[in-house]
XYZ file of C-alpha atoms in Angstrom:
675
model
C -195.810 91.480 23.477
C -194.647 89.858 20.204
C -191.004 89.099 19.479
C -189.576 92.085 17.533
C -189.182 91.280 13.869
C -185.858 91.763 12.089
C -186.036 93.380 8.664
C -183.064 92.973 6.321
C -181.641 95.081 3.507
C -178.327 94.238 1.825
C -177.032 96.632 -0.833
C -174.053 95.801 -3.036
C -173.198 97.974 -6.029
C -170.169 98.559 -8.190
C -168.917 102.072 -8.984
C -168.205 103.160 -12.550
C -165.351 105.387 -11.324
C -163.543 102.550 -9.526
C -162.092 99.168 -10.386
C -164.736 96.406 -10.255
C -164.986 94.195 -7.164
C -165.021 90.592 -8.530
C -166.374 88.953 -5.365
C -169.020 91.570 -4.567
C -172.123 89.660 -5.676
C -171.018 86.320 -4.209
C -170.258 87.893 -0.829
C -173.575 89.759 -0.794
C -175.567 86.665 -1.681
C -173.800 84.521 0.951
C -174.404 87.085 3.705
C -178.041 87.551 2.688
C -178.666 83.804 2.703
C -177.480 83.446 6.291
C -179.298 86.518 7.584
C -182.576 85.344 6.016
C -182.192 81.810 7.394
C -184.873 81.514 10.118
C -182.508 79.361 12.173
C -179.594 81.811 11.905
C -180.283 85.450 11.111
C -184.027 85.193 11.557
C -184.603 88.196 9.274
C -187.450 89.022 6.931
C -186.976 91.103 3.756
C -187.260 94.839 4.400
C -188.602 95.924 1.019
C -191.853 95.389 -0.821
C -192.012 92.241 -2.912
C -190.054 90.283 -0.270
C -186.768 91.737 -1.478
C -183.823 91.790 0.905
C -180.891 92.037 -1.541
C -180.213 94.780 -4.092
C -177.313 94.350 -6.462
C -175.920 97.150 -8.660
C -175.433 99.162 -10.629
C -177.340 101.485 -8.288
C -177.073 105.269 -8.303
C -176.314 106.961 -4.994
C -179.770 108.520 -4.666
C -181.347 105.111 -5.344
C -179.272 103.557 -2.553
C -180.469 106.248 -0.173
C -184.125 105.805 -1.144
C -183.926 102.029 -0.633
C -182.480 102.446 2.850
C -185.173 104.988 3.763
C -187.847 102.579 2.530
C -186.372 99.854 4.751
C -186.238 102.236 7.747
C -189.885 103.133 7.262
C -190.827 99.429 7.143
C -188.957 98.731 10.388
C -190.453 101.815 12.011
C -193.987 100.778 11.077
C -193.496 97.314 12.622
C -191.416 98.172 15.727
C -188.767 95.995 14.062
C -185.005 95.824 14.233
C -183.344 96.928 10.988
C -180.403 94.841 9.791
C -178.520 96.790 7.110
C -175.441 95.772 5.121
C -173.574 98.032 2.690
C -170.974 96.325 0.486
C -168.838 98.047 -2.114
C -166.582 101.100 -2.373
C -166.285 103.911 0.162
C -164.183 107.036 0.757
C -163.671 109.774 3.337
C -163.070 113.480 2.977
C -160.932 115.579 5.309
C -160.910 114.464 8.953
C -162.103 110.870 8.484
C -165.349 111.621 10.388
C -167.763 110.678 7.609
C -167.939 107.639 5.351
C -169.294 108.112 1.856
C -170.698 105.002 0.155
C -170.173 105.020 -3.591
C -173.063 104.362 -5.951
C -172.663 103.518 -9.631
C -172.583 107.212 -10.563
C -170.351 108.398 -7.686
C -167.121 110.235 -8.523
C -164.244 109.293 -6.215
C -163.712 111.978 -3.596
C -166.797 114.016 -4.539
C -169.103 113.845 -1.503
C -172.109 115.345 -3.278
C -172.269 112.320 -5.601
C -172.106 109.701 -2.807
C -174.216 108.469 0.133
C -173.498 109.937 3.590
C -173.509 106.701 5.621
C -173.307 108.448 9.014
C -176.427 110.513 8.334
C -178.237 107.486 6.950
C -177.474 105.373 10.038
C -178.486 108.222 12.284
C -181.793 108.598 10.468
C -182.391 104.879 10.775
C -181.591 104.538 14.451
C -183.580 107.642 15.433
C -186.782 106.293 13.883
C -189.388 106.616 16.663
C -190.348 102.930 16.654
C -187.268 101.300 15.128
C -186.181 98.639 17.608
C -182.452 99.135 17.053
C -180.182 98.932 14.027
C -177.557 96.283 13.247
C -175.228 97.351 10.435
C -172.465 95.623 8.468
C -170.216 98.075 6.604
C -167.863 96.334 4.175
C -166.042 99.137 2.358
C -162.716 100.912 2.547
C -162.518 103.494 5.398
C -165.499 101.702 6.996
C -164.960 102.850 10.609
C -165.675 106.454 9.572
C -169.334 105.457 9.406
C -170.247 105.906 13.076
C -172.844 108.627 13.790
C -172.605 111.032 16.719
C -172.878 108.914 19.876
C -174.178 111.826 21.941
C -177.401 111.805 19.934
C -177.795 108.070 20.509
C -177.420 108.548 24.269
C -179.860 111.442 24.348
C -182.494 109.518 22.395
C -181.804 106.244 24.261
C -181.322 104.398 20.948
C -179.512 101.168 20.082
C -176.981 100.765 17.287
C -174.561 97.958 16.588
C -172.103 98.251 13.710
C -169.361 95.922 12.536
C -166.959 97.579 10.088
C -164.431 96.066 7.719
C -161.485 98.337 8.586
C -160.329 101.497 10.353
C -161.141 104.900 8.900
C -157.605 105.196 7.529
C -157.502 101.691 6.038
C -158.461 99.938 2.856
C -160.568 96.762 2.862
C -159.867 93.906 0.486
C -162.009 91.332 -1.287
C -165.209 91.815 0.739
C -163.592 89.646 3.410
C -165.836 90.888 6.206
C -169.074 89.857 4.467
C -167.908 86.467 3.199
C -166.171 85.543 6.469
C -169.149 86.678 8.535
C -171.439 84.537 6.347
C -169.233 81.511 7.015
C -169.199 82.260 10.745
C -172.986 82.504 10.901
C -173.294 79.268 8.938
C -171.047 77.259 11.269
C -171.568 79.009 14.624
C -169.225 79.732 17.543
C -167.931 77.446 20.286
C -168.313 80.107 22.966
C -171.230 78.602 24.870
C -173.553 81.492 23.966
C -176.977 81.368 22.347
C -176.420 84.484 20.220
C -173.601 85.647 17.987
C -173.157 89.294 18.876
C -170.978 91.919 17.282
C -168.673 92.019 20.317
C -168.041 88.250 20.250
C -167.869 87.923 16.477
C -165.308 90.700 15.911
C -162.225 88.982 17.441
C -163.080 85.707 15.695
C -163.440 87.496 12.353
C -160.190 89.345 12.945
C -158.412 86.032 13.427
C -159.612 84.917 9.988
C -159.095 88.176 8.067
C -155.674 89.549 7.144
C -154.604 93.024 6.063
C -157.372 95.032 7.705
C -158.603 95.699 11.251
C -162.186 94.728 12.070
C -163.872 97.485 14.093
C -166.935 96.711 16.262
C -169.172 99.310 17.874
C -172.246 98.601 20.000
C -174.469 101.073 21.800
C -177.276 99.403 23.785
C -179.317 102.391 24.800
C -182.299 100.487 26.164
C -180.779 97.933 28.496
C -184.177 96.520 29.550
C -185.094 95.486 26.012
C -185.641 91.693 26.135
C -184.053 91.028 22.724
C -180.442 92.291 22.542
C -178.839 93.353 19.276
C -177.315 90.318 17.585
C -175.955 89.150 14.258
C -177.283 85.609 14.340
C -178.377 82.666 16.449
C -175.493 80.407 17.341
C -175.745 76.992 15.687
C -173.247 75.573 18.195
C -174.939 76.788 21.354
C -174.861 73.905 23.859
C -178.263 74.895 25.251
C -179.995 75.446 21.929
C -182.761 73.071 20.918
C -181.020 71.004 18.266
C -182.539 72.041 14.939
C -181.624 68.780 13.241
C -183.809 66.890 15.702
C -186.994 68.868 14.995
C -188.852 67.910 11.848
C -190.739 70.355 9.625
C -194.168 69.652 11.120
C -192.830 70.030 14.645
C -191.256 73.386 13.820
C -194.513 74.719 12.397
C -196.573 73.488 15.354
C -194.094 74.848 17.921
C -193.902 78.268 16.327
C -197.677 78.563 16.009
C -198.235 77.504 19.619
C -195.316 79.591 20.903
C -196.651 82.796 19.373
C -199.879 82.380 21.302
C -198.068 81.978 24.632
C -197.392 85.359 26.305
C -194.118 84.409 27.976
C -192.667 83.427 24.601
C -191.935 87.057 23.733
C -188.788 87.046 25.837
C -186.744 85.043 23.318
C -186.517 84.511 19.549
C -188.160 81.268 18.447
C -184.905 79.563 17.520
C -183.529 79.952 21.045
C -186.046 77.871 22.924
C -183.565 75.429 24.424
C -184.226 72.212 26.303
C -184.247 73.918 29.705
C -186.643 76.636 28.495
C -189.017 74.040 27.045
C -188.955 72.098 30.315
C -189.547 75.289 32.280
C -192.562 76.277 30.188
C -193.950 72.766 30.363
C -193.686 72.783 34.171
C -195.404 76.165 34.324
C -198.261 74.888 32.201
C -198.688 71.696 34.214
C -198.834 73.580 37.538
C -201.663 76.018 37.014
C -204.979 76.537 35.242
C -204.579 76.533 31.478
C -206.218 78.518 28.711
C -206.988 77.048 25.303
C -203.686 78.450 23.978
C -201.832 76.978 26.964
C -203.302 73.541 26.265
C -202.209 73.788 22.646
C -198.638 74.671 23.564
C -198.477 71.963 26.233
C -199.628 69.324 23.737
C -196.943 70.426 21.248
C -194.242 70.355 23.942
C -195.228 66.819 24.962
C -195.165 65.728 21.316
C -191.771 67.326 20.700
C -190.369 65.619 23.769
C -191.708 62.249 22.600
C -190.276 62.779 19.107
C -186.841 63.749 20.454
C -186.693 60.755 22.808
C -187.744 58.426 19.973
C -185.020 59.725 17.658
C -182.447 59.188 20.418
C -183.687 55.613 20.936
C -183.703 54.673 17.246
C -180.256 56.148 16.623
C -178.864 53.352 18.760
C -179.722 50.924 15.930
C -176.610 50.646 13.785
C -178.442 48.509 11.203
C -181.303 50.952 10.596
C -181.033 51.762 6.876
C -183.215 53.941 4.656
C -184.942 50.916 3.023
C -185.755 49.476 6.460
C -187.041 52.832 7.679
C -189.171 53.181 4.537
C -190.505 49.636 4.932
C -191.510 50.291 8.536
C -193.364 53.513 7.716
C -195.044 51.941 4.673
C -196.263 49.035 6.825
C -197.547 51.470 9.442
C -199.476 53.546 6.918
C -200.804 50.508 5.079
C -202.169 49.058 8.314
C -203.840 52.365 9.133
C -205.046 52.711 5.514
C -203.506 56.183 5.349
C -201.857 57.899 2.399
C -198.875 59.982 3.469
C -200.086 63.569 3.078
C -196.804 65.411 3.673
C -195.739 65.390 0.039
C -192.410 63.876 -0.973
C -191.470 62.753 2.523
C -187.742 62.749 3.106
C -186.956 59.302 4.526
C -184.700 60.702 7.201
C -185.180 59.382 10.734
C -186.059 62.802 12.174
C -188.602 63.537 9.431
C -190.251 60.120 9.687
C -190.648 60.404 13.471
C -191.894 63.976 13.001
C -194.526 62.770 10.520
C -195.724 59.991 12.801
C -195.986 62.244 15.863
C -197.696 65.224 14.230
C -199.708 63.647 11.409
C -201.547 60.835 13.173
C -205.173 60.241 12.108
C -207.616 62.923 13.200
C -209.868 60.233 14.648
C -207.142 59.132 17.072
C -205.371 62.255 18.386
C -203.039 60.335 20.697
C -199.651 60.214 18.959
C -198.366 57.397 21.194
C -200.168 54.610 19.322
C -198.538 55.411 15.991
C -195.180 56.160 17.571
C -195.088 52.860 19.454
C -196.029 50.987 16.279
C -193.234 52.718 14.373
C -190.687 51.722 17.015
C -191.926 48.117 17.029
C -191.945 47.886 13.218
C -188.427 49.300 12.923
C -187.263 46.872 15.585
C -188.767 44.002 13.579
C -187.134 45.186 10.338
C -183.588 45.233 11.755
C -181.602 42.040 12.357
C -180.118 43.504 15.539
C -182.975 44.513 17.824
C -183.333 47.386 20.247
C -181.945 46.979 23.732
C -184.885 45.778 25.857
C -184.091 47.867 28.945
C -183.519 51.012 26.891
C -186.804 50.478 25.032
C -188.769 50.066 28.273
C -187.167 53.231 29.622
C -188.213 55.063 26.445
C -191.785 53.795 26.829
C -191.860 54.981 30.443
C -190.467 58.402 29.514
C -193.062 59.039 26.789
C -195.868 57.343 28.779
C -196.403 54.691 26.105
C -196.043 51.433 28.037
C -199.473 50.094 27.081
C -199.121 51.373 23.521
C -195.770 49.567 23.153
C -197.292 46.278 24.332
C -200.156 46.770 21.862
C -197.656 47.583 19.106
C -195.722 44.388 19.711
C -198.935 42.388 19.377
C -199.693 44.284 16.176
C -196.268 43.464 14.726
C -196.588 39.803 15.693
C -199.981 39.640 13.994
C -198.628 41.437 10.939
C -195.751 38.952 10.785
C -198.269 36.121 10.707
C -200.255 37.921 8.003
C -197.132 38.595 5.947
C -195.989 34.996 6.085
C -198.455 34.037 3.394
C -198.805 35.316 -0.173
C -201.214 33.926 -2.739
C -199.796 33.831 -6.267
C -202.341 33.589 -9.070
C -201.112 33.239 -12.653
C -202.651 32.891 -16.079
C -200.968 30.769 -18.740
C -197.692 32.564 -19.430
C -197.564 31.443 -23.061
C -200.841 32.804 -24.463
C -202.123 36.340 -24.934
C -205.774 35.301 -24.646
C -208.011 35.244 -21.605
C -207.056 32.169 -19.558
C -208.945 28.906 -19.458
C -207.633 28.283 -15.954
C -205.683 30.001 -13.183
C -202.727 28.363 -11.470
C -202.199 29.209 -7.792
C -199.497 28.830 -5.163
C -199.347 29.811 -1.516
C -195.913 31.114 -0.565
C -194.685 30.857 3.005
C -192.222 33.647 3.794
C -191.679 34.095 0.087
C -190.582 30.519 -0.441
C -191.996 27.992 -2.889
C -193.994 25.212 -1.225
C -192.204 21.961 -0.669
C -192.237 19.578 -3.621
C -195.240 17.269 -3.359
C -197.087 19.458 -0.850
C -200.323 19.848 -2.766
C -201.944 21.805 0.076
C -200.124 24.888 -1.222
C -200.844 24.706 -4.951
C -203.982 24.398 -7.024
C -205.683 25.098 -10.360
C -209.042 26.751 -10.978
C -210.965 26.513 -14.222
C -212.449 29.696 -15.663
C -216.181 29.090 -16.345
C -215.930 31.316 -19.418
C -212.872 32.415 -21.365
C -213.267 36.124 -20.710
C -212.989 38.714 -17.934
C -216.014 37.408 -16.049
C -214.603 33.884 -16.121
C -211.222 35.094 -14.879
C -212.925 37.026 -12.043
C -214.865 33.954 -10.967
C -211.777 31.731 -11.033
C -209.857 34.367 -9.050
C -212.636 34.486 -6.433
C -212.470 30.691 -6.124
C -208.670 30.825 -5.794
C -208.869 33.436 -3.036
C -211.491 31.403 -1.179
C -209.222 28.327 -1.383
C -206.232 30.360 -0.226
C -208.105 31.774 2.780
C -209.434 28.337 3.777
C -205.929 26.857 3.532
C -204.469 29.734 5.523
C -207.088 29.335 8.237
C -206.285 25.634 8.589
C -202.631 26.584 9.057
C -203.454 29.274 11.613
C -202.499 32.083 9.237
C -204.185 35.038 7.533
C -204.177 35.755 3.796
C -203.756 39.442 3.035
C -201.367 39.797 0.068
C -202.323 38.543 -3.395
C -200.029 38.605 -6.441
C -201.733 38.304 -9.831
C -199.548 37.574 -12.877
C -200.761 37.679 -16.472
C -199.642 38.500 -19.996
C -199.714 42.122 -21.134
C -202.764 41.701 -23.358
C -204.835 40.441 -20.420
C -203.518 43.064 -17.996
C -204.581 45.826 -20.375
C -208.194 44.725 -19.830
C -208.303 43.261 -16.322
C -208.481 44.821 -12.853
C -208.106 41.856 -10.488
C -208.632 44.032 -7.409
C -212.194 44.684 -8.623
C -213.163 41.006 -8.779
C -216.040 40.304 -6.386
C -215.116 38.042 -3.472
C -217.512 37.402 -0.579
C -219.828 40.134 -1.766
C -217.265 42.933 -2.080
C -214.345 43.975 -4.246
C -211.205 41.941 -3.617
C -209.114 45.080 -3.050
C -211.253 46.312 -0.158
C -209.621 43.917 2.320
C -206.575 42.655 0.413
C -203.372 44.081 -1.001
C -203.487 43.125 -4.687
C -200.350 43.611 -6.802
C -200.180 42.789 -10.518
C -197.181 41.340 -12.385
C -196.058 40.325 -15.858
C -196.342 36.519 -16.033
C -193.502 35.754 -18.521
C -191.101 36.608 -15.680
C -192.123 33.317 -14.057
C -190.830 31.231 -16.968
C -187.380 30.683 -18.374
C -186.326 33.972 -20.012
C -186.103 34.055 -23.763
C -182.547 34.420 -25.107
C -183.175 38.075 -25.927
C -184.578 38.862 -22.466
C -182.402 39.924 -19.529
C -182.227 37.390 -16.725
C -184.040 38.008 -13.475
C -180.724 38.754 -11.747
C -180.300 41.746 -14.073
C -183.774 43.016 -13.194
C -183.013 42.513 -9.490
C -179.920 44.725 -9.808
C -181.989 47.382 -11.559
C -184.555 47.251 -8.742
C -181.770 47.750 -6.209
C -180.522 50.820 -8.103
C -184.042 52.263 -8.176
C -184.544 51.715 -4.441
C -181.161 53.231 -3.540
C -181.447 56.261 -5.837
C -181.750 59.587 -4.020
C -183.589 61.214 -6.943
C -184.777 60.436 -10.483
C -186.279 57.084 -9.534
C -188.921 57.416 -12.254
C -188.669 58.136 -16.008
C -191.777 59.548 -17.711
C -192.289 58.417 -21.313
C -194.611 60.243 -23.705
C -196.037 59.164 -27.036
C -192.884 60.244 -28.869
C -190.797 57.826 -26.790
C -193.167 54.859 -27.036
C -194.610 55.009 -30.571
C -191.611 53.243 -32.135
C -191.215 50.008 -30.164
C -188.144 48.902 -32.154
C -186.365 52.128 -31.262
C -187.434 51.755 -27.623
C -186.102 48.200 -27.535
C -182.776 49.477 -28.842
C -182.613 52.014 -26.028
C -183.343 49.287 -23.499
C -180.595 47.100 -24.928
C -178.133 49.972 -24.583
C -179.218 50.599 -20.974
C -180.715 54.048 -21.482
C -183.504 53.667 -18.923
C -182.261 52.588 -15.502
C -185.252 53.984 -13.598
C -188.782 52.791 -13.101
C -190.947 53.643 -16.110
C -194.193 55.620 -16.194
C -196.011 55.886 -19.525
C -197.893 59.157 -19.665
C -200.755 58.055 -21.905
C -203.391 55.334 -22.031
C -202.457 51.833 -23.161
C -204.633 49.214 -24.766
C -204.347 45.748 -26.215
C -202.633 47.268 -29.255
C -199.754 48.252 -26.951
C -198.960 44.681 -25.902
C -195.504 44.658 -27.469
C -194.643 47.958 -25.769
C -195.556 46.569 -22.342
C -193.678 43.331 -23.059
C -190.516 45.301 -23.875
C -190.767 47.495 -20.806
C -191.543 44.644 -18.410
C -188.741 42.467 -19.735
C -186.180 45.078 -18.645
C -187.820 47.107 -15.878
C -189.211 45.804 -12.551
C -191.648 48.711 -12.127
C -193.893 49.846 -14.991
C -196.975 52.050 -14.720
C -199.214 53.866 -17.143
C -201.969 56.505 -17.203
C -205.454 55.072 -17.663
C -208.025 57.843 -17.145
C -210.478 57.473 -20.058
C -211.531 61.128 -20.262
C -208.449 63.251 -19.515
C -204.782 63.532 -20.395
C -202.002 63.200 -17.871
C -201.469 66.486 -16.047
C -198.887 67.902 -13.673
C -201.096 67.207 -10.638
C -201.311 63.501 -11.489
C -197.537 63.296 -11.985
C -197.041 65.027 -8.658
C -199.406 62.521 -7.046
C -197.231 59.573 -8.121
C -194.020 61.240 -6.981
C -195.664 62.476 -3.777
C -196.596 58.952 -2.662
C -193.598 57.149 -4.190
C -192.311 55.890 -0.846
C -195.612 54.063 -0.214
C -195.965 52.416 -3.605
C -197.203 49.908 -4.609
C -199.409 49.785 -1.477
C -200.534 53.364 -2.110
C -202.206 52.318 -5.373
C -204.692 50.035 -3.636
C -205.277 52.692 -0.951
C -205.992 55.203 -3.731
C -208.304 52.777 -5.508
C -210.239 52.333 -2.266
C -210.606 56.087 -1.896
C -211.749 56.329 -5.521
C -214.380 53.620 -4.924
C -215.659 55.758 -2.056
C -215.757 58.856 -4.282
C -212.838 60.639 -2.612
C -210.206 62.777 -4.378
C -206.750 61.178 -4.548
C -204.760 63.547 -6.820
C -204.761 61.215 -9.823
C -202.975 58.322 -8.146
C -205.998 56.084 -8.747
C -205.796 56.790 -12.486
C -202.631 54.714 -12.904
C -202.173 51.010 -13.442
C -198.917 49.398 -12.393
C -196.910 46.200 -12.659
C -194.658 46.200 -9.630
C -192.031 43.515 -9.004
C -190.483 43.772 -5.540
C -187.457 41.802 -4.371
C -189.521 38.958 -2.935
C -191.477 38.555 -6.158
C -188.382 38.606 -8.350
C -186.683 36.050 -6.103
C -189.754 33.830 -6.344
C -189.754 34.128 -10.159
C -186.067 33.264 -10.317
C -186.525 30.143 -8.181
C -189.763 29.178 -9.908
C -188.248 29.334 -13.386
C -185.407 27.066 -12.239
C -187.677 24.475 -10.576
């Protein structure tokens, strides 16, 4: 038996015969937003075209037809109808009937208005309508109740919360706006659901000048889902929404729907005790394919929740450190993050690692343990050892944690060494030789230590000669690293703009394959290594700009078209005045003729990239690819190049070239230029 759906219709219209209600639309929108929230109201739109809110001016007969359409939708789906009427209302005679006023209604003329009592009665008596929840926010609202004797006879359920008594006026749509706020924040009453009976006294305490009137008739007391306004965000037993990431929510809901016992509760109310109960049930007996799927999701959710709790004990865990740990994890696994623009929030990162591990290794514990170990290595203050071992025991990842610590130790050894290869920084031509340095932990080698610096002659002064010299430099660097008990993985290649327009160092052949297959190759602008010209900003200025880019929540990247780059003098002026504080992406191909443009950009900006596909213009998909994988750049470029070499589709990311100066590189350049 599936969980009954909740279909929502909110109608809010002004009346031409009455004074306008200034807050009508805002109140209607706020209430609709909360009732449609899957974690609060859990409703779906009741009308065709996914429409849940109708704003005026609406004629009375149009209001009635919309409600009937919503009733028919609920009836066809065995759904609960949630209906809200906001606006003007009046009564005639004995206060036993509320008339809702459409745009064309004349005050006091019943034949021009909507009979709310009859409309509610028609809704609740629908053969398959699974109850009606109504919010009536008009003057004289309590006159809206239909004949209760008919509800009893038909064993039907109706819950109505009304803005005032039948003899009262209502002011400022207070019921709707206050109810929206209440649903948004929740109640501290220890209950999972916000019901009409519990909400009414709280609303009354916040609303002045009118008496809130609740009315609930639960005809079918054995119905598993009671009538309710919303799920309580403050329920102490509720599974904390903030600790479930987007992938986990999708997997849980999909698995939950296939599990028969899930029908007893709405999805948002599966609390910790219910999850534990279901898990125990599944572990005890024989399991179907659907049972196995749900059990796997429950185990993953439990591991994710326990990991978030563990990592929240780290007071020094910042967004850059979290991003660095995930980037290192994905780079080691040679995986591009496929979840789009991943929000670098702790919950979302753990969620990604648990539910998006490689298909070839379906055990989430390996990735999760590596993430914990990498984060621990990134933070100056490490995780408590006893607490970490307890976490590993709880998620059954003791062996995986030991493996992860070995992985991090090996990665630390690999990351100790960087090979810097530079052409002559003073000439635009292909180099006659390449200068090389091996950096230990980002530091320049000690003065006089010739084991860590060298020069390699280019056999020919062209691309082929540069490739051959680069291959010789890499071979020297790997031999030197091996003698020191280290591994060489990261290679920085610096050259002038004119050379970089024509050279792809990652495609140089080394040991029979492309250099980028086994190495992280990052390109840089070589003039940064020398003393800056008087007109150039100092490296400290570029470092501050890099920090702003890394800390920006949005707009990290500025896209420049031909109109912005064709006049290099004008562009230089904009740079001088500080117009571009982001990373720069040029949306068209660049060649040797664009050397001055690249020189200007690189002098001011630590991150510069440009489109380089020879046969197509930059499109929206390619832009989206860069922004989608931003958190993994520059490593994602080499991963994309590798996929391109293998003929795989990488959403345009491989069609960009980039010069990417990270903090370690800029610090090296600063120290190098001073030495």
